[in-house]
mmCIF file of C-alpha atoms in Angstrom:
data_model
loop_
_atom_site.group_PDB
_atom_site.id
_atom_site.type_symbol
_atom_site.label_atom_id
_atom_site.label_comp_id
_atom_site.label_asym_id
_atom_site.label_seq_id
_atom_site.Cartn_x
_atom_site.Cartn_y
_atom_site.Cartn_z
ATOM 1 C CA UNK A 1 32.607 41.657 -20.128
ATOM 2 C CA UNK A 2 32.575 41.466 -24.022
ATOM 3 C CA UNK A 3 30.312 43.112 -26.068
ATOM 4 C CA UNK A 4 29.810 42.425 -29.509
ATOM 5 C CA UNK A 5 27.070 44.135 -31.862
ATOM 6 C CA UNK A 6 23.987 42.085 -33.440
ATOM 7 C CA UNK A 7 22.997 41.636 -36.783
ATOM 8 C CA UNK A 8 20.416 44.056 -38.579
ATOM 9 C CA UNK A 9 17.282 41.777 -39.215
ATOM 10 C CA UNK A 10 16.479 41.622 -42.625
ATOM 11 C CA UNK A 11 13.241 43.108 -42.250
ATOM 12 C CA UNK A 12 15.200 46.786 -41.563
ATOM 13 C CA UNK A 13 16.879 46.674 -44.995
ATOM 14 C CA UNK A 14 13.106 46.423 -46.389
ATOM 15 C CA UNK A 15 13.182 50.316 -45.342
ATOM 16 C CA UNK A 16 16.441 50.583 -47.642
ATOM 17 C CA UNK A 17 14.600 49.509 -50.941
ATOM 18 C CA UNK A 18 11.452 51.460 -50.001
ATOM 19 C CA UNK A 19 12.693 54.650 -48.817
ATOM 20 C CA UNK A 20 13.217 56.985 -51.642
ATOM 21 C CA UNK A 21 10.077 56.504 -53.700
ATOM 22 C CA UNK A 22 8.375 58.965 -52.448
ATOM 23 C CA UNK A 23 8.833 61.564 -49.608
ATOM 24 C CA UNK A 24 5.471 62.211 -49.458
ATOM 25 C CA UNK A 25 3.445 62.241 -45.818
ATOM 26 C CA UNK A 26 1.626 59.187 -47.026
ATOM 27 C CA UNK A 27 5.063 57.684 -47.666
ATOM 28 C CA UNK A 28 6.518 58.401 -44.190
ATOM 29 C CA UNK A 29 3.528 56.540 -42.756
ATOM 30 C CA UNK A 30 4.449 53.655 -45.370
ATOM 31 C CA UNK A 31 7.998 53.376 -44.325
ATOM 32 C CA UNK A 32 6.747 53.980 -40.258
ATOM 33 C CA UNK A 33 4.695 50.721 -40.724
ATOM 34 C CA UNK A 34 8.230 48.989 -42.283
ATOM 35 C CA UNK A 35 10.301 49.973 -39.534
ATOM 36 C CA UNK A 36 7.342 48.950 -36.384
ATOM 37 C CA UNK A 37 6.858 45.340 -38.273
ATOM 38 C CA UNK A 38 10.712 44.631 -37.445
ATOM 39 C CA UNK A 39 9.459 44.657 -33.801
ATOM 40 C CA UNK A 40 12.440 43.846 -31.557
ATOM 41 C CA UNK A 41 15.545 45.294 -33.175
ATOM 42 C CA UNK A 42 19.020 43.946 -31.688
ATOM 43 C CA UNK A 43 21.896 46.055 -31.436
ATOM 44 C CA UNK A 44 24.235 45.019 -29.043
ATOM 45 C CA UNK A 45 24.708 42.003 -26.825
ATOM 46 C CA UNK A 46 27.096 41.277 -23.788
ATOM 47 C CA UNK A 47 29.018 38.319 -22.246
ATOM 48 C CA UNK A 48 29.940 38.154 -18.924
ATOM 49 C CA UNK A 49 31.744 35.098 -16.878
ATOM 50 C CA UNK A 50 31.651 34.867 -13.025
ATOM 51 C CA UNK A 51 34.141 33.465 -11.150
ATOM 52 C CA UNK A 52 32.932 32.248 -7.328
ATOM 53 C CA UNK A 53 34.601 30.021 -5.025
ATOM 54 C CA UNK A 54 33.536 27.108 -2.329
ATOM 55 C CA UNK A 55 35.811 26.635 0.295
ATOM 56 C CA UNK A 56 35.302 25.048 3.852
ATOM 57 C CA UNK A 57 36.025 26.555 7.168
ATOM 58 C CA UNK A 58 39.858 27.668 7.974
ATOM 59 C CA UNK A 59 40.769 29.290 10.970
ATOM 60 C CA UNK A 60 42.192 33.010 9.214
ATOM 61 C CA UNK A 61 37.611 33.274 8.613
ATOM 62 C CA UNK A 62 37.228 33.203 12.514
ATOM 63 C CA UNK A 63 36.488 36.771 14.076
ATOM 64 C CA UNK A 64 34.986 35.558 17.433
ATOM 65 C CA UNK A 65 36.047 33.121 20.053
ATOM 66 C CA UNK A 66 32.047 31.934 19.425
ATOM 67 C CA UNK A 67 31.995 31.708 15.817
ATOM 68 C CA UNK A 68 34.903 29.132 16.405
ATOM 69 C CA UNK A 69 33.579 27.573 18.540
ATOM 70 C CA UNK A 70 30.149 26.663 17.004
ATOM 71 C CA UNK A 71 32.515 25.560 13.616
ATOM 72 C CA UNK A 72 35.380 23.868 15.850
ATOM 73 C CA UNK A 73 34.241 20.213 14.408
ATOM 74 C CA UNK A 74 34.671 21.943 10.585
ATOM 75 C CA UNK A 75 37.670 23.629 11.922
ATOM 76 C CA UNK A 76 39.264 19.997 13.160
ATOM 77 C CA UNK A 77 39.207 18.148 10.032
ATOM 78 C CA UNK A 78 41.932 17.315 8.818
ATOM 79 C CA UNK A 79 42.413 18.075 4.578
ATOM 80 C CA UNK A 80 41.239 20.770 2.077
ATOM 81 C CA UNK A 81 37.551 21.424 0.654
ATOM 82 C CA UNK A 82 38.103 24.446 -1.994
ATOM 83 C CA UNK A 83 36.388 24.590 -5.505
ATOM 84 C CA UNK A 84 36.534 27.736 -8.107
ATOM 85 C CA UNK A 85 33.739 27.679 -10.887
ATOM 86 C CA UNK A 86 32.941 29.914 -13.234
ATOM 87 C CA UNK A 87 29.462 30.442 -15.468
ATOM 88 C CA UNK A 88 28.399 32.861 -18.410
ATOM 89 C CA UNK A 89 25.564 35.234 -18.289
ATOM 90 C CA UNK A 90 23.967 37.170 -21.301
ATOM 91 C CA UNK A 91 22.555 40.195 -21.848
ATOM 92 C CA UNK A 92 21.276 41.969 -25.240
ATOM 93 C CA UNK A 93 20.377 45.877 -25.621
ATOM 94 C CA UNK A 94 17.543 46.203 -27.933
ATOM 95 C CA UNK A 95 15.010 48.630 -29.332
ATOM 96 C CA UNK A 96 11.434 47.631 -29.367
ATOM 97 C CA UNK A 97 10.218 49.568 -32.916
ATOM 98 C CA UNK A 98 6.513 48.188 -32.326
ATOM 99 C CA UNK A 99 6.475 51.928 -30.294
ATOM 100 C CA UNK A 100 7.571 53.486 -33.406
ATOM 101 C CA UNK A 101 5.107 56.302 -34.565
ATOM 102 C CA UNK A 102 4.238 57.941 -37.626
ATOM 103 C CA UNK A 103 5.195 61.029 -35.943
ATOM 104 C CA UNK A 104 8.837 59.827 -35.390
ATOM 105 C CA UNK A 105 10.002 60.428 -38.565
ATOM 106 C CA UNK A 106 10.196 63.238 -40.668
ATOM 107 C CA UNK A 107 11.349 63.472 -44.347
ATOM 108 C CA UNK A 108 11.963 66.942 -46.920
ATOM 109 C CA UNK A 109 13.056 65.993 -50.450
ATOM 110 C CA UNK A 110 13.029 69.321 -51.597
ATOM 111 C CA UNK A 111 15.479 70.507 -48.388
ATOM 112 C CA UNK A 112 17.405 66.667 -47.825
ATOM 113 C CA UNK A 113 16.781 67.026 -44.115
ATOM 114 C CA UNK A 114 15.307 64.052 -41.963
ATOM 115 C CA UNK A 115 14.092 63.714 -38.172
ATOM 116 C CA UNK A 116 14.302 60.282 -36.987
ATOM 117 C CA UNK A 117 13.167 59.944 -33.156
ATOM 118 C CA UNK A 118 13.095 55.941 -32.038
ATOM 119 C CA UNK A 119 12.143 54.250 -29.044
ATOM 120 C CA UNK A 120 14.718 53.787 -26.063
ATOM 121 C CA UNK A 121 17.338 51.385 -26.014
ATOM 122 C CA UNK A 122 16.220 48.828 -23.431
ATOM 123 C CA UNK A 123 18.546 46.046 -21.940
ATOM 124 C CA UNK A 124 17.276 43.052 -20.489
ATOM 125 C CA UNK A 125 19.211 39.701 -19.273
ATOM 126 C CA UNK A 126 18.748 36.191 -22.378
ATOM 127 C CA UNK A 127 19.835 34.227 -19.771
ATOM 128 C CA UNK A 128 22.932 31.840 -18.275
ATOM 129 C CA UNK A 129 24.885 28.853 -19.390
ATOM 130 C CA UNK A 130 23.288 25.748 -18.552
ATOM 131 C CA UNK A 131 26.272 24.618 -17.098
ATOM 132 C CA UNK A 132 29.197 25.127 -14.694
ATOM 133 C CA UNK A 133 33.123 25.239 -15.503
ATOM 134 C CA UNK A 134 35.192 23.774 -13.210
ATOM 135 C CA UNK A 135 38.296 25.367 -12.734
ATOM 136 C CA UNK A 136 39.764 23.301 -9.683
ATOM 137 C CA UNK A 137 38.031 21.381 -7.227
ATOM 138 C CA UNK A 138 39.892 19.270 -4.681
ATOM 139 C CA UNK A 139 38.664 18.164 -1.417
ATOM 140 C CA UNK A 140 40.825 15.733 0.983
ATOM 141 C CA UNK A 141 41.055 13.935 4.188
ATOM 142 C CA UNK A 142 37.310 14.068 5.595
ATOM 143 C CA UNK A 143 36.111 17.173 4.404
ATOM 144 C CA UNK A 144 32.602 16.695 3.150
ATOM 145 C CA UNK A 145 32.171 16.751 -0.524
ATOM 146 C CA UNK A 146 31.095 20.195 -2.428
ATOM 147 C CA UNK A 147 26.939 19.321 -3.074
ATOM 148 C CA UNK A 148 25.311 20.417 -6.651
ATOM 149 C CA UNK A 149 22.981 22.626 -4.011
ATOM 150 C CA UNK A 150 26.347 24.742 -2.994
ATOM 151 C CA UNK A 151 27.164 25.330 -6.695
ATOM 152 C CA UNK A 152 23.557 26.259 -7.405
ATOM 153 C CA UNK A 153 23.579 28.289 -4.754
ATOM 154 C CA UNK A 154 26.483 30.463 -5.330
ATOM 155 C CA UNK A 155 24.957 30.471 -9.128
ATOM 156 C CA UNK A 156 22.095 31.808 -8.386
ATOM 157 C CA UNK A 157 23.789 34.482 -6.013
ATOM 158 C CA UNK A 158 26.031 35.599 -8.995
ATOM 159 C CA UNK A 159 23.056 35.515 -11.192
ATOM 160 C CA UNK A 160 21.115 37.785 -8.728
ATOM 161 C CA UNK A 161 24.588 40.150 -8.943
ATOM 162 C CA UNK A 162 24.818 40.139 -12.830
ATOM 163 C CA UNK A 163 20.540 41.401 -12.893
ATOM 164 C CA UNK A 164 21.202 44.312 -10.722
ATOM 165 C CA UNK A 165 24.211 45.159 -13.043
ATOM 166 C CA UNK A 166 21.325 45.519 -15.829
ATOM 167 C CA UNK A 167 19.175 48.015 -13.750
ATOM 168 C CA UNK A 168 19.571 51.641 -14.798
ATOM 169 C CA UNK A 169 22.309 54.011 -13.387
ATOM 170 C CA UNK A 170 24.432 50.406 -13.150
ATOM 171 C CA UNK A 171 27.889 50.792 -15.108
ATOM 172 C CA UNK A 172 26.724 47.593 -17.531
ATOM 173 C CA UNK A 173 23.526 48.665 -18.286
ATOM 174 C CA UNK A 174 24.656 52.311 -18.812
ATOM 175 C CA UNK A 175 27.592 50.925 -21.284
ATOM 176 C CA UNK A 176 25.449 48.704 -23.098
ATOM 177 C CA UNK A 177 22.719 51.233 -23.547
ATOM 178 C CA UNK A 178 24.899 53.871 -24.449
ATOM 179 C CA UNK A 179 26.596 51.969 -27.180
ATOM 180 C CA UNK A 180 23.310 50.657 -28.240
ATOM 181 C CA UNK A 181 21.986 54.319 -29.108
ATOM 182 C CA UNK A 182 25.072 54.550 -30.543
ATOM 183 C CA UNK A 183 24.859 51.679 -33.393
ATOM 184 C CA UNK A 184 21.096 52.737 -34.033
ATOM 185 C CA UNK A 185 22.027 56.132 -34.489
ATOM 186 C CA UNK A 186 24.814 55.284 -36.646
ATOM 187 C CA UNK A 187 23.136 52.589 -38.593
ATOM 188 C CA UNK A 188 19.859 55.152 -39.081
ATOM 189 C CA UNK A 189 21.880 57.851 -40.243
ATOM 190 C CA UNK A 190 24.210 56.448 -42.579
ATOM 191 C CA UNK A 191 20.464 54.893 -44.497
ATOM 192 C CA UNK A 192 19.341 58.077 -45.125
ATOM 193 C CA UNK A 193 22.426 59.682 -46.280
ATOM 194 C CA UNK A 194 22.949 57.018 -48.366
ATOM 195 C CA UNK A 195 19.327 57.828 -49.488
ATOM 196 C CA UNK A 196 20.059 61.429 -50.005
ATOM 197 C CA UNK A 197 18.671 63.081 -46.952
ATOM 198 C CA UNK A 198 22.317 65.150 -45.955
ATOM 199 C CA UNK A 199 21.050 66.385 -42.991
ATOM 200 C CA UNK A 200 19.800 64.372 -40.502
ATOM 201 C CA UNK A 201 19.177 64.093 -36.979
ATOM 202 C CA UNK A 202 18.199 61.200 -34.725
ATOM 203 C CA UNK A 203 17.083 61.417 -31.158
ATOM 204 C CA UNK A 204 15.436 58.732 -28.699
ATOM 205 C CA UNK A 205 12.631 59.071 -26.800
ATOM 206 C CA UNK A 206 13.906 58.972 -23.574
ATOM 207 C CA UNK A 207 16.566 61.691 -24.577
ATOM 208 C CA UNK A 208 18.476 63.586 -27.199
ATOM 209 C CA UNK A 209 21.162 61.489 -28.334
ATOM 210 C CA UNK A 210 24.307 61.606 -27.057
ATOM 211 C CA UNK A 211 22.745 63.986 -24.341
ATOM 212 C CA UNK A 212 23.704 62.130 -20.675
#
């Protein structure tokens, strides 16, 4: 897996230039309605590659006198039939500021304190690679060829693996999300420091960041 972090659309760094006119309450609905028109914001996105294998029937996969029996004629031919491929999958963790609220976001001037609370860091699967790497393929003597179907197949299974990984409580969703909250909270809070506000603190709607 390899996680890199997305760019900050420009649209966010409107709330840069506009935050510090004003700290007024008709401000901080102003500067709400800045950060909800950057609608999906992108913080992190992953990269995984699957490795699968096709390989025809050998003898060491028999575990019944039956099982041989009804793949004796696969079991007889003489040669190899083994392939290794490998494909990409994608994955982004993103947080949808259309749910931002006027209510999220707090702002004192006259004691440079801020509360920021934004929606939850979601992660959701941008798709596969189009394509399939082949890593070795031979197949010999009259072992049937390895069909597009059996490549699709396996594909598809390995997609089917990498969605479940993206389901909460799963060990890639809960790294991605966790590192998500992570660059919004750092990317939030260094803003409005920068912007004078020297205490600030930034929670998510699901939970209290950094709380597990």
């Amino acid at each position: 897996m390899r996680l890199k972090k997305s760019n900050i659309p420009g649209a966010i760094l409107a709330f840069v230039c506009t935050l510090f006119v004003s700290c007024s309450g008709g401000e901080e609905s102003r500067l709400s309605d800045t950060i909800r028109e950057t609608g999906k914001l992108e913080l992190i996105e992953t990269e995984e590659e699957d490795t699968f294998v096709i390989r025809g029937k050998e003898w060491k996969d028999i575990d019944s006198i039956e099982e041989g029996l009804r793949h004796l004629s696969e079991l007889l031919k003489p040669g190899e039939r083994i392939g290794v491929y490998s494909f990409r999958s994608y994955a982004v963790a993103y947080i949808d500021l259309t749910l931002f609220r006027d209510e999220d976001l707090t702002l004192s001037e006259d004691e440079k304190t801020a509360s920021l609370t934004l929606p939850a860091v979601q992660v959701e699967s941008i798709g596969r690679s189009t394509t399939i790497n082949v890593l070795h393929e031979r197949v010999s003597g009259s072992q049937t060829q390895i069909t597009p179907e059996e490549k699709k197949a396996l594909q598809d299974h390995a997609s089917a693996l990498f969605l479940s990984d993206l389901k909460p409580g799963a060990a890639l969703h809960d790294e991605m999300k966790r590192k998500g909250e992570e660059k919004a909270a750092a990317f939030f809070r260094g803003l409005l420091r920068a912007n004078g506000f020297d205490r600030v603190q930034i929670a998510f709607s699901d939970r209290e960041e950094g709380k597990k």
